[in-house]
Amino acid sequence: MASDPATSSGTPATIEVPLSEGLEHTQGEWEAATAAVLRRSRRLTDDADDGDVWATLATTTLDGIRVTPLGTPALSADLGDGGLPGQAPFTRGATATRELDGWDVRAWFTDPDVERTARDVVTDLENGVNSLWISAGTGGVPIDALATVLEPVFVDLAAVTLDAPFEPLEAARALAAVIADKGVSAAPGTSFGADPIGAAFRGRGVVDFDATVEIAHLAQPLGVRALTVDATAVHDAGASDVQELAYSLAAGAQYLRLLVEAGLDVEQAAALIDFRYAATDEQFPTIAKLRAARRLWNRVAELSGVTTAAAGQLQHAVTSRPMMSRYDPYVNMLRTTVASFAAGTGGAAAVTVLPFDEPLGLPEPFSRRIARNTSSLLISESHVAAVTDPAGGSHAVEKLTDDLARAAWELFGEIDATPSLEAALDLLRGRIEQTVSDRALAIARRQRPITGVSEFPQVAETLPDRRPYARPLDVHRYAGEFEALRDEPAAAPVFLASMGTVAAFTARSTFAANLLAAGGVETVVAGPSEGVDDVLAAYSSAGSPAVVCLVGNDKGYDAWGAELVAALRDAGARHVVLAGTADVGADTTIAVGVDALAFLRSIRQEIA
């Protein structure tokens, strides 16, 4: 028997794990080869057991789910059958095959400028977009302008989904009127998008279940969806994957009860609900989350008495707002590409790639083009959608799907057992607050790096100018605390006292400069030096900044680090930092794993 990857002792396994080119190698061989690499990089000690690679390389999600570095048959041996695409439990897809030779490419519109939005709608539909997601009413496209915006749209071919948290009934009536005036049947996927629970969670509306029931009765004869369980409401607040899943189940179950109590049978009620989830640049968790969501909703539907295809969850995935950054926004193109790949691979019926400049304000034509082309390239050139559920059968993905589903079902049980909707939302808010805290600590320590913000920042960057939103969403952006520091650049630079040759100080100089730039602090580098006098001359030429950071190697620190610190203090340095861990009399030391935010805030105080 093979040793359990979670507790492997390093004993070579007797099972064989197929790897590349049809070759077969034992788990023990993989452990030995991996351990050798980790020892060379000093992530594993020379006397450590080879089996320690599992603990060294494993990661733990914010939900406490352990993800092993290698998928093995043992991981998925005891998991249930995921079924076939289009069949219960719908883990592998809500439909047997994809329509449109891929997923539905759905563009987002929120600009209250009717002329601009009408123009953007036509441009997007002519260049690869299949459906429209329109934020209507307060802060978005005026409801009375929906007919104008949709005038050139063939609504029997292009689905329209609404998001009107403040006036959901009025928006639904307006879209219904457009459909009636055109005298056609609405395209599959069309939804009035009512979501009173999500709107209340965001603080953007009240829970009006009477209006929700009226919207359902309006939608049913038109053959469109009435309600959208928008789980991005909690994701935008900082929720974890499990919390997002559990919330979607709780809200969906509440809507099912509401519609059944209003006189619809459970099959009709289930057919009126669709779901929206966030897709992040954490590729495998996103794939697993969408797969788990379909399995979980099938179970809710099954327990509720749904026996038809209505139990197959209709999913709309949106690239995550919290993961996007205002600074170095072009990196958002990379984030949304990974996220849309994961969403499509995970089986979402529709995918919205938010424009890369979304954190800055209303998108421009260039960013809209990049957004819609991201899905088009993945579908038409990379052929990502050519296979249904391509991640299915991957031991690691199947295990992660199962772990997410089980954890979310347990939390859903807690939420559903609360005595009221208010109590349920309060419970969830409490859990999300803890997740936000845990994530923030990891980001502060740069254990969850944010490229362009906490890592590799451009301190003198000029941001693209964008028109502001009429009513922006309240989003807990992961980069927010670092970006707040960047918004107010430090008043003076930090002097990098480089010790020795370029080879001696470059690594730590780069580390220190990047760390300081992440907090809006510029640096001045001394250059190569042979001793204290060289550094002092460069320090004087730089204007004798109040804060100095020594950058060199350990040999240089031992030889003349303490002498240099004393000399710099005599020359006017008020606060001395050392990049490394040597004891040379510095006020602060910095190294990998430092709480970057705490350090940057303290340094900015010293500069001020």
Coordinates of C-alpha atoms in Angstrom, one line a residue:
M1 CA 0.0 0.0 0.0
A2 CA 1.2 3.5 -0.7
S3 CA 1.8 5.9 2.1
D4 CA -0.8 8.6 2.5
P5 CA 0.5 11.8 0.9
A6 CA -0.8 13.8 3.9
T7 CA 1.3 11.8 6.4
S8 CA 4.0 10.2 4.2
S9 CA 7.1 9.1 6.0
G10 CA 9.2 8.9 2.9
T11 CA 9.0 5.2 2.5
P12 CA 8.8 4.4 -1.3
A13 CA 5.3 3.6 -2.3
T14 CA 4.4 0.3 -4.0
I15 CA 1.8 1.9 -6.2
E16 CA 2.9 3.4 -9.5
V17 CA 2.0 7.0 -10.4
P18 CA 1.9 7.6 -14.2
L19 CA 3.8 10.7 -15.2
S20 CA 4.8 12.1 -18.6
E21 CA 5.5 10.2 -21.8
G22 CA 3.8 7.1 -20.6
L23 CA 6.6 6.3 -18.1
E24 CA 5.8 5.0 -14.7
H25 CA 7.5 6.0 -11.5
T26 CA 6.8 5.3 -7.8
Q27 CA 5.7 7.9 -5.4
G28 CA 8.9 7.3 -3.5
E29 CA 11.0 8.3 -6.6
W30 CA 9.0 11.5 -6.9
E31 CA 9.6 12.3 -3.2
A32 CA 13.3 11.7 -3.6
A33 CA 13.6 13.8 -6.7
T34 CA 11.6 16.6 -5.2
A35 CA 13.5 16.5 -1.9
A36 CA 16.7 16.9 -3.8
V37 CA 15.5 20.1 -5.4
L38 CA 14.2 21.5 -2.1
R39 CA 17.5 20.7 -0.3
R40 CA 19.4 22.7 -3.0
S41 CA 17.1 25.6 -2.5
R42 CA 17.4 25.2 1.3
R43 CA 13.7 24.7 1.8
L44 CA 14.5 21.2 3.2
T45 CA 17.4 20.3 5.5
D46 CA 20.0 17.7 4.5
D47 CA 18.9 15.3 7.2
A48 CA 15.1 15.7 6.5
D49 CA 13.2 12.7 5.4
D50 CA 12.2 12.7 1.7
G51 CA 8.6 12.3 2.7
D52 CA 8.7 15.8 4.3
V53 CA 8.2 17.3 0.8
W54 CA 4.5 16.8 1.2
A55 CA 4.3 19.1 4.3
T56 CA 6.8 21.6 2.8
L57 CA 5.0 22.0 -0.5
A58 CA 1.4 21.7 0.7
T59 CA -0.7 24.8 1.0
T60 CA -3.7 25.6 3.1
T61 CA -6.6 27.7 1.9
L62 CA -8.3 30.4 3.9
D63 CA -11.0 27.8 4.6
G64 CA -8.4 25.5 6.2
I65 CA -8.5 23.1 3.3
R66 CA -5.1 21.4 2.8
V67 CA -4.0 21.2 -0.9
T68 CA -1.2 18.6 -1.5
P69 CA 1.4 19.4 -4.1
L70 CA 0.7 16.3 -6.2
G71 CA -2.5 14.6 -7.2
T72 CA -2.4 10.8 -6.7
P73 CA -5.0 8.1 -7.1
A74 CA -5.3 7.9 -3.3
L75 CA -6.7 11.4 -3.1
S76 CA -9.8 10.5 -5.2
A77 CA -10.1 6.8 -4.4
D78 CA -13.0 7.3 -1.9
L79 CA -14.8 10.1 -3.7
G80 CA -18.3 9.6 -5.2
D81 CA -19.0 9.4 -8.9
G82 CA -19.2 12.9 -10.4
G83 CA -21.6 11.6 -13.1
L84 CA -21.6 12.7 -16.7
P85 CA -22.0 16.3 -18.0
G86 CA -25.6 17.3 -18.1
Q87 CA -26.6 14.6 -15.5
A88 CA -27.0 14.7 -11.8
P89 CA -25.1 15.7 -9.7
F90 CA -24.0 18.1 -12.5
T91 CA -20.5 18.3 -11.1
R92 CA -19.1 17.9 -14.6
G93 CA -21.5 20.4 -16.2
A94 CA -25.1 21.5 -16.1
T95 CA -25.4 20.5 -19.8
A96 CA -24.1 17.6 -21.8
T97 CA -22.3 19.9 -24.3
R98 CA -21.5 23.6 -24.5
E99 CA -23.6 25.8 -26.7
L100 CA -22.0 28.5 -28.9
D101 CA -18.9 26.2 -29.2
G102 CA -17.8 27.6 -25.9
W103 CA -19.1 29.6 -23.0
D104 CA -21.4 32.6 -23.3
V105 CA -19.2 35.7 -23.5
R106 CA -21.1 38.3 -21.5
A107 CA -20.2 42.0 -21.3
W108 CA -20.9 44.3 -18.4
F109 CA -22.5 47.7 -18.9
T110 CA -23.0 50.3 -16.1
D111 CA -22.3 53.7 -17.7
P112 CA -25.3 56.0 -17.2
D113 CA -24.3 57.9 -20.4
V114 CA -27.0 56.4 -22.6
E115 CA -25.3 57.3 -25.9
R116 CA -22.0 55.8 -24.9
T117 CA -23.6 52.6 -23.5
A118 CA -25.7 52.2 -26.7
R119 CA -22.6 52.5 -28.8
D120 CA -20.6 50.1 -26.5
V121 CA -23.5 47.5 -26.8
V122 CA -23.3 47.5 -30.5
T123 CA -19.5 47.4 -30.6
D124 CA -19.3 44.5 -28.2
L125 CA -22.0 42.4 -29.9
E126 CA -20.4 43.0 -33.3
N127 CA -17.0 41.8 -32.0
G128 CA -17.5 38.6 -30.1
V129 CA -19.9 39.2 -27.2
N130 CA -22.9 36.9 -26.9
S131 CA -25.0 38.5 -24.1
L132 CA -25.4 41.6 -22.0
W133 CA -25.2 42.2 -18.3
I134 CA -26.7 45.6 -17.6
S135 CA -26.5 47.5 -14.3
A136 CA -29.8 49.5 -14.4
G137 CA -31.4 52.2 -12.3
T138 CA -29.6 54.2 -9.6
G139 CA -25.9 54.4 -10.4
G140 CA -26.3 52.6 -13.8
V141 CA -28.1 52.8 -17.1
P142 CA -31.4 54.7 -16.6
I143 CA -34.3 52.3 -16.6
D144 CA -36.2 54.5 -19.0
A145 CA -33.3 54.2 -21.4
L146 CA -33.3 50.4 -21.6
A147 CA -35.4 50.5 -24.7
T148 CA -33.0 52.9 -26.4
V149 CA -29.9 50.9 -25.4
L150 CA -31.5 47.6 -26.6
E151 CA -33.1 49.0 -29.7
P152 CA -30.6 47.5 -32.1
V153 CA -30.2 44.3 -30.1
F154 CA -31.8 41.0 -31.3
V155 CA -33.0 39.9 -27.8
D156 CA -34.0 36.5 -29.2
L157 CA -30.3 35.9 -30.0
A158 CA -28.5 37.9 -27.3
A159 CA -29.5 37.2 -23.7
V160 CA -29.9 40.2 -21.4
T161 CA -29.4 40.0 -17.7
L162 CA -30.3 42.9 -15.4
D163 CA -28.8 44.1 -12.1
A164 CA -31.1 46.7 -10.6
P165 CA -30.8 46.5 -6.8
F166 CA -32.8 49.7 -6.1
E167 CA -35.6 49.3 -8.6
P168 CA -35.7 45.6 -9.6
L169 CA -39.4 45.5 -10.4
E170 CA -39.3 48.6 -12.6
A171 CA -36.3 47.3 -14.4
A172 CA -38.0 43.9 -15.0
R173 CA -41.1 45.6 -16.4
A174 CA -38.9 47.7 -18.7
L175 CA -37.1 44.7 -20.1
A176 CA -40.4 42.8 -20.4
A177 CA -41.8 45.7 -22.4
V178 CA -38.7 45.6 -24.7
I179 CA -39.2 41.9 -25.4
A180 CA -42.9 42.3 -26.0
D181 CA -42.4 45.3 -28.4
K182 CA -39.9 43.2 -30.4
G183 CA -42.5 40.4 -30.6
V184 CA -39.9 37.6 -30.1
S185 CA -39.0 35.1 -27.5
A186 CA -36.2 36.1 -25.2
A187 CA -32.9 34.3 -25.7
P188 CA -32.0 31.5 -23.3
G189 CA -30.1 32.9 -20.3
T190 CA -32.2 36.2 -20.2
S191 CA -32.8 37.1 -16.6
F192 CA -34.5 39.9 -14.7
G193 CA -31.7 39.4 -12.1
A194 CA -33.7 40.2 -9.0
D195 CA -31.6 39.6 -5.9
P196 CA -33.0 41.3 -2.8
I197 CA -30.8 39.3 -0.4
G198 CA -27.6 40.2 -2.2
A199 CA -28.7 43.8 -2.5
A200 CA -29.4 44.0 1.2
F201 CA -26.0 42.4 2.0
R202 CA -24.3 45.1 -0.1
G203 CA -26.5 47.8 1.5
R204 CA -27.8 48.7 -2.0
G205 CA -31.5 47.9 -1.5
V206 CA -34.2 46.5 0.8
V207 CA -35.5 43.0 1.0
D208 CA -38.9 43.3 -0.8
F209 CA -40.1 39.8 -1.2
D210 CA -43.5 40.9 -2.5
A211 CA -41.8 42.7 -5.5
T212 CA -39.6 39.6 -6.0
V213 CA -42.7 37.3 -6.3
E214 CA -44.2 39.8 -8.8
I215 CA -41.0 39.7 -10.8
A216 CA -41.2 35.8 -10.8
H217 CA -44.8 35.9 -12.1
L218 CA -43.7 38.4 -14.8
A219 CA -40.8 36.2 -15.9
Q220 CA -42.6 32.8 -16.0
P221 CA -44.8 33.4 -19.1
L222 CA -41.8 35.0 -20.9
G223 CA -39.6 31.9 -20.3
V224 CA -36.9 34.0 -18.7
R225 CA -35.2 33.8 -15.3
A226 CA -36.4 36.0 -12.5
L227 CA -33.8 35.8 -9.8
T228 CA -30.1 35.8 -9.6
V229 CA -28.2 34.5 -6.6
D230 CA -25.3 36.9 -6.8
A231 CA -22.6 35.3 -4.6
T232 CA -20.2 38.1 -5.7
A233 CA -22.0 40.1 -3.0
V234 CA -20.1 38.3 -0.3
H235 CA -17.0 37.7 -2.4
D236 CA -16.7 41.4 -2.9
A237 CA -16.8 41.8 0.9
G238 CA -13.9 39.4 1.3
A239 CA -15.5 36.0 1.6
S240 CA -13.6 32.8 1.1
D241 CA -14.6 30.2 -1.5
V242 CA -16.5 28.1 1.1
Q243 CA -18.3 31.1 2.4
E244 CA -19.3 32.2 -1.1
L245 CA -20.6 28.7 -1.8
A246 CA -22.5 28.5 1.5
Y247 CA -24.1 31.9 1.0
S248 CA -25.3 31.0 -2.5
L249 CA -27.0 27.8 -1.2
A250 CA -28.7 29.7 1.6
A251 CA -29.9 32.5 -0.7
G252 CA -31.0 30.0 -3.3
A253 CA -32.9 27.9 -0.8
Q254 CA -34.6 31.0 0.6
Y255 CA -35.7 32.0 -2.9
L256 CA -37.0 28.5 -3.6
R257 CA -39.1 28.6 -0.4
L258 CA -40.4 32.1 -1.3
L259 CA -41.6 31.1 -4.8
V260 CA -43.1 27.8 -3.6
E261 CA -45.0 29.7 -0.9
A262 CA -46.2 32.1 -3.6
G263 CA -47.9 29.2 -5.5
L264 CA -45.3 28.0 -7.9
D265 CA -44.3 24.3 -7.9
V266 CA -40.7 23.6 -7.0
E267 CA -39.7 22.7 -10.6
Q268 CA -41.0 26.0 -11.8
A269 CA -39.3 27.8 -9.0
A270 CA -35.9 26.2 -9.6
A271 CA -36.1 27.1 -13.3
L272 CA -36.5 30.8 -12.4
I273 CA -33.2 31.0 -10.5
D274 CA -29.6 31.5 -11.9
F275 CA -26.4 32.0 -10.0
R276 CA -23.4 34.3 -10.2
Y277 CA -19.9 33.5 -8.8
A278 CA -16.5 35.2 -8.7
A279 CA -13.6 33.7 -10.7
T280 CA -10.2 34.5 -9.3
D281 CA -6.6 34.1 -10.5
E282 CA -6.3 31.2 -8.1
Q283 CA -7.0 28.8 -11.0
F284 CA -7.6 25.4 -9.3
P285 CA -9.8 26.7 -6.5
T286 CA -12.0 28.5 -9.0
I287 CA -12.4 25.5 -11.1
A288 CA -13.2 23.4 -8.1
K289 CA -15.6 26.0 -6.7
L290 CA -17.7 26.1 -9.8
R291 CA -17.8 22.3 -9.9
A292 CA -18.7 22.1 -6.2
A293 CA -21.4 24.7 -6.7
R294 CA -23.3 22.6 -9.2
R295 CA -23.0 19.5 -7.1
L296 CA -24.3 21.4 -4.0
W297 CA -27.2 23.1 -5.7
N298 CA -28.2 19.7 -7.2
R299 CA -28.4 18.4 -3.6
V300 CA -30.6 21.3 -2.5
A301 CA -32.8 20.8 -5.5
E302 CA -33.0 17.1 -4.9
L303 CA -34.0 17.5 -1.2
S304 CA -36.6 20.1 -2.4
G305 CA -38.2 17.6 -4.8
V306 CA -36.7 18.9 -8.1
T307 CA -36.4 15.9 -10.5
T308 CA -35.8 17.6 -13.8
A309 CA -33.0 19.4 -15.5
A310 CA -33.9 22.5 -13.5
A311 CA -31.6 21.0 -10.8
G312 CA -28.7 21.8 -13.1
Q313 CA -27.3 25.2 -11.9
L314 CA -27.1 27.9 -14.5
Q315 CA -23.8 29.7 -13.7
H316 CA -22.5 33.2 -14.6
A317 CA -18.9 33.7 -13.6
V318 CA -17.4 37.1 -13.2
T319 CA -13.7 37.9 -12.8
S320 CA -13.1 38.9 -9.2
R321 CA -13.2 42.6 -8.4
P322 CA -11.2 42.3 -5.1
M323 CA -8.3 40.6 -6.8
M324 CA -7.8 43.6 -9.2
S325 CA -5.5 46.5 -8.4
R326 CA -5.7 50.2 -9.1
Y327 CA -1.9 50.5 -9.3
D328 CA -0.2 48.8 -12.3
P329 CA -3.7 48.1 -13.6
Y330 CA -2.4 46.4 -16.7
V331 CA -1.4 43.4 -14.6
N332 CA -5.2 42.9 -14.2
M333 CA -5.1 41.6 -17.8
L334 CA -3.1 38.6 -16.5
R335 CA -5.3 38.1 -13.5
T336 CA -8.5 38.2 -15.6
T337 CA -7.0 35.9 -18.2
V338 CA -6.3 33.2 -15.6
A339 CA -9.7 33.8 -13.9
S340 CA -11.6 33.5 -17.2
F341 CA -9.7 30.4 -18.1
A342 CA -10.6 28.9 -14.8
A343 CA -14.2 29.9 -15.1
G344 CA -14.6 28.4 -18.6
T345 CA -12.7 25.3 -17.6
G346 CA -14.8 25.0 -14.5
G347 CA -18.0 24.9 -16.6
A348 CA -19.6 28.3 -16.2
A349 CA -22.3 28.8 -18.8
A350 CA -21.5 32.6 -19.1
V351 CA -18.3 34.4 -18.3
T352 CA -17.8 38.1 -17.8
V353 CA -14.2 39.4 -18.0
L354 CA -14.2 42.8 -16.3
P355 CA -12.1 45.4 -18.0
F356 CA -8.6 45.8 -16.6
D357 CA -9.3 49.4 -15.6
E358 CA -12.4 48.6 -13.6
P359 CA -10.9 49.6 -10.3
L360 CA -10.2 53.1 -11.7
G361 CA -13.6 54.0 -13.1
L362 CA -15.8 53.5 -16.1
P363 CA -13.9 51.5 -18.8
E364 CA -12.8 52.9 -22.1
P365 CA -13.1 51.2 -25.6
F366 CA -9.6 49.8 -25.4
S367 CA -10.2 48.0 -22.1
R368 CA -13.6 46.8 -23.2
R369 CA -12.0 45.3 -26.3
I370 CA -9.3 43.5 -24.3
A371 CA -12.0 42.1 -21.9
R372 CA -14.2 40.6 -24.6
N373 CA -11.2 39.3 -26.6
T374 CA -9.9 37.5 -23.6
S375 CA -12.7 34.9 -23.8
S376 CA -12.7 34.9 -27.6
L377 CA -9.0 34.0 -27.7
L378 CA -9.4 31.3 -25.0
I379 CA -12.3 29.8 -26.9
S380 CA -11.4 30.2 -30.6
E381 CA -7.5 30.1 -30.6
S382 CA -6.6 28.2 -27.4
H383 CA -9.6 25.9 -27.8
V384 CA -10.1 25.8 -24.0
A385 CA -13.8 25.0 -24.5
A386 CA -13.3 22.1 -26.9
V387 CA -13.6 19.6 -24.1
T388 CA -16.3 19.5 -21.4
D389 CA -14.9 19.5 -17.9
P390 CA -11.3 19.2 -18.9
A391 CA -10.3 19.1 -15.2
G392 CA -12.5 16.2 -14.4
G393 CA -10.6 13.1 -13.4
S394 CA -7.7 15.1 -12.1
H395 CA -7.1 13.6 -8.6
A396 CA -6.2 17.0 -7.2
V397 CA -9.2 18.9 -8.7
E398 CA -11.6 16.1 -7.7
K399 CA -10.3 16.1 -4.1
L400 CA -10.5 19.9 -3.9
T401 CA -14.0 19.9 -5.3
D402 CA -15.1 17.4 -2.7
D403 CA -13.4 19.3 0.1
L404 CA -15.0 22.6 -0.9
A405 CA -18.4 21.0 -1.2
R406 CA -18.3 19.3 2.2
A407 CA -17.1 22.4 4.0
A408 CA -19.7 24.6 2.2
W409 CA -22.5 22.2 3.0
E410 CA -21.6 22.3 6.7
L411 CA -21.5 26.1 6.8
F412 CA -24.8 26.2 4.8
G413 CA -26.4 24.0 7.5
E414 CA -25.3 26.6 10.1
I415 CA -26.7 29.5 8.1
D416 CA -29.9 27.8 7.3
A417 CA -30.5 26.9 10.9
T418 CA -30.5 30.6 12.0
P419 CA -33.9 32.0 13.0
S420 CA -34.0 34.9 10.6
L421 CA -32.5 36.3 7.4
E422 CA -30.8 39.1 9.5
A423 CA -29.3 36.5 11.8
A424 CA -28.0 34.5 8.9
L425 CA -26.4 37.5 7.3
D426 CA -24.9 38.5 10.7
L427 CA -23.4 35.0 11.1
L428 CA -21.9 35.2 7.6
R429 CA -20.5 38.7 8.2
G430 CA -18.7 37.5 11.3
R431 CA -17.1 34.6 9.4
I432 CA -16.1 36.9 6.5
E433 CA -14.5 39.4 9.0
Q434 CA -12.2 36.6 10.2
T435 CA -11.3 35.6 6.6
V436 CA -10.6 39.2 5.8
S437 CA -8.2 39.4 8.8
D438 CA -6.5 36.2 7.9
R439 CA -6.0 37.2 4.3
A440 CA -4.8 40.7 5.2
L441 CA -2.1 39.3 7.4
A442 CA -0.9 37.0 4.7
I443 CA -0.9 39.9 2.2
A444 CA 0.9 42.2 4.7
R445 CA 3.6 39.5 5.0
R446 CA 3.7 39.1 1.3
Q447 CA 2.8 35.5 1.6
R448 CA 0.0 36.2 -0.8
P449 CA 1.9 38.6 -3.1
I450 CA 0.1 41.2 -5.3
T451 CA 2.2 41.9 -8.4
G452 CA 2.6 45.6 -9.1
V453 CA 1.5 46.5 -5.6
S454 CA 3.1 44.5 -2.8
E455 CA 5.7 43.0 -5.3
F456 CA 7.5 44.8 -8.1
P457 CA 5.7 48.2 -7.7
Q458 CA 6.4 51.2 -9.9
V459 CA 6.7 53.9 -7.3
A460 CA 6.5 56.8 -9.8
E461 CA 3.7 55.3 -11.8
T462 CA 1.1 57.5 -13.5
L463 CA -2.4 55.9 -13.4
P464 CA -4.7 56.0 -16.4
D465 CA -7.5 58.6 -16.1
R466 CA -11.0 57.3 -16.1
R467 CA -14.5 58.8 -15.5
P468 CA -15.8 58.0 -12.1
Y469 CA -18.7 55.6 -11.5
A470 CA -22.1 57.2 -10.7
R471 CA -22.4 54.8 -7.7
P472 CA -19.3 52.5 -7.2
L473 CA -19.7 49.2 -5.5
D474 CA -18.2 48.8 -2.1
V475 CA -15.5 46.3 -2.7
H476 CA -12.9 45.0 -0.3
R477 CA -9.9 45.1 -2.6
Y478 CA -7.0 42.8 -1.5
A479 CA -4.5 45.5 -2.4
G480 CA -6.3 48.2 -0.6
E481 CA -4.0 48.8 2.4
F482 CA -0.9 49.0 0.2
E483 CA -2.7 51.2 -2.3
A484 CA -3.7 53.6 0.5
L485 CA 0.0 54.1 1.2
R486 CA 0.7 54.7 -2.5
D487 CA -2.0 57.3 -2.7
E488 CA 0.1 59.5 -0.4
P489 CA 3.7 59.1 -1.4
A490 CA 6.3 59.6 1.4
A491 CA 7.8 63.1 1.7
A492 CA 11.4 62.0 1.3
P493 CA 13.4 59.0 0.0
V494 CA 15.3 56.3 2.0
F495 CA 19.0 56.1 1.3
L496 CA 20.2 52.6 0.4
A497 CA 23.7 52.3 1.9
S498 CA 25.1 49.7 -0.5
M499 CA 28.1 47.9 0.9
G500 CA 30.7 46.4 -1.3
T501 CA 30.5 45.3 -5.0
V502 CA 27.4 45.2 -7.1
A503 CA 27.3 41.4 -6.6
A504 CA 27.5 41.8 -2.9
F505 CA 24.5 44.2 -2.4
T506 CA 22.2 43.8 -5.5
A507 CA 20.0 41.1 -4.1
R508 CA 19.2 42.9 -0.8
S509 CA 19.1 46.3 -2.5
T510 CA 16.5 45.0 -4.9
F511 CA 14.5 43.5 -2.0
A512 CA 14.6 46.7 0.1
A513 CA 13.8 49.0 -2.8
N514 CA 10.8 46.9 -3.8
L515 CA 9.6 46.7 -0.3
L516 CA 9.8 50.4 0.3
A517 CA 8.2 51.2 -3.1
A518 CA 5.2 49.1 -2.1
G519 CA 4.6 51.7 0.5
G520 CA 5.1 54.7 -1.7
V521 CA 8.7 55.3 -0.5
E522 CA 11.3 56.1 -3.1
T523 CA 15.0 55.1 -2.6
V524 CA 18.4 56.5 -3.5
V525 CA 21.1 53.9 -4.1
A526 CA 24.7 54.6 -3.1
G527 CA 26.4 52.4 -5.7
P528 CA 29.5 50.2 -5.2
S529 CA 31.7 51.1 -2.2
E530 CA 34.9 49.9 -0.7
G531 CA 34.4 51.2 2.8
V532 CA 32.7 53.7 5.2
D533 CA 34.1 56.8 3.6
D534 CA 32.6 55.9 0.1
V535 CA 29.1 55.3 1.6
L536 CA 29.3 58.6 3.6
A537 CA 30.2 60.6 0.5
A538 CA 27.3 59.1 -1.4
Y539 CA 25.0 59.8 1.6
S540 CA 26.0 63.4 1.7
S541 CA 25.5 63.8 -2.1
A542 CA 22.0 62.3 -1.7
G543 CA 21.0 65.1 0.8
S544 CA 21.6 63.1 4.0
P545 CA 18.1 61.5 4.2
A546 CA 16.8 60.8 7.7
V547 CA 16.2 57.1 7.1
V548 CA 19.0 54.8 5.8
C549 CA 18.9 51.1 4.9
L550 CA 22.1 49.1 4.8
V551 CA 22.2 46.6 1.9
G552 CA 25.1 44.2 1.5
N553 CA 26.0 40.6 2.3
D554 CA 26.6 39.0 5.6
K555 CA 30.4 39.1 5.2
G556 CA 30.3 42.8 4.7
Y557 CA 28.0 43.3 7.7
D558 CA 30.4 41.4 9.9
A559 CA 33.4 43.3 8.7
W560 CA 32.2 46.9 8.8
G561 CA 28.5 47.1 9.3
A562 CA 28.6 48.3 12.9
E563 CA 31.2 51.0 12.0
L564 CA 29.0 52.2 9.1
V565 CA 25.9 52.4 11.3
A566 CA 27.7 54.6 13.8
A567 CA 29.2 56.8 11.1
L568 CA 25.8 57.3 9.4
R569 CA 24.2 58.3 12.7
D570 CA 27.0 60.8 13.2
A571 CA 26.3 62.2 9.7
G572 CA 22.6 62.8 10.5
A573 CA 20.8 59.5 9.9
R574 CA 17.9 59.3 12.4
H575 CA 16.7 55.8 11.7
V576 CA 18.8 52.9 10.4
V577 CA 17.4 49.8 8.8
L578 CA 19.3 46.7 7.9
A579 CA 18.3 44.3 5.1
G580 CA 19.1 41.0 6.7
T581 CA 19.3 39.6 10.2
A582 CA 22.8 40.7 11.3
D583 CA 23.3 42.5 14.6
V584 CA 25.1 45.8 13.7
G585 CA 23.2 48.2 15.9
A586 CA 20.5 49.1 13.4
D587 CA 17.1 50.2 14.6
T588 CA 15.2 47.7 12.5
T589 CA 15.9 44.7 10.3
I590 CA 13.9 43.4 7.3
A591 CA 13.9 40.0 5.7
V592 CA 11.6 37.7 3.9
G593 CA 8.4 37.2 5.9
V594 CA 8.4 40.7 7.5
D595 CA 5.1 42.3 8.1
A596 CA 5.5 44.7 5.2
L597 CA 2.6 46.9 6.1
A598 CA 3.7 47.4 9.7
F599 CA 7.2 48.1 8.6
L600 CA 6.2 50.6 5.9
R601 CA 3.9 52.5 8.2
S602 CA 6.6 52.8 10.8
I603 CA 9.2 53.9 8.2
R604 CA 6.8 56.6 6.8
Q605 CA 6.4 57.9 10.4
E606 CA 10.2 58.1 10.7
I607 CA 10.4 59.9 7.3
A608 CA 7.7 62.4 8.3

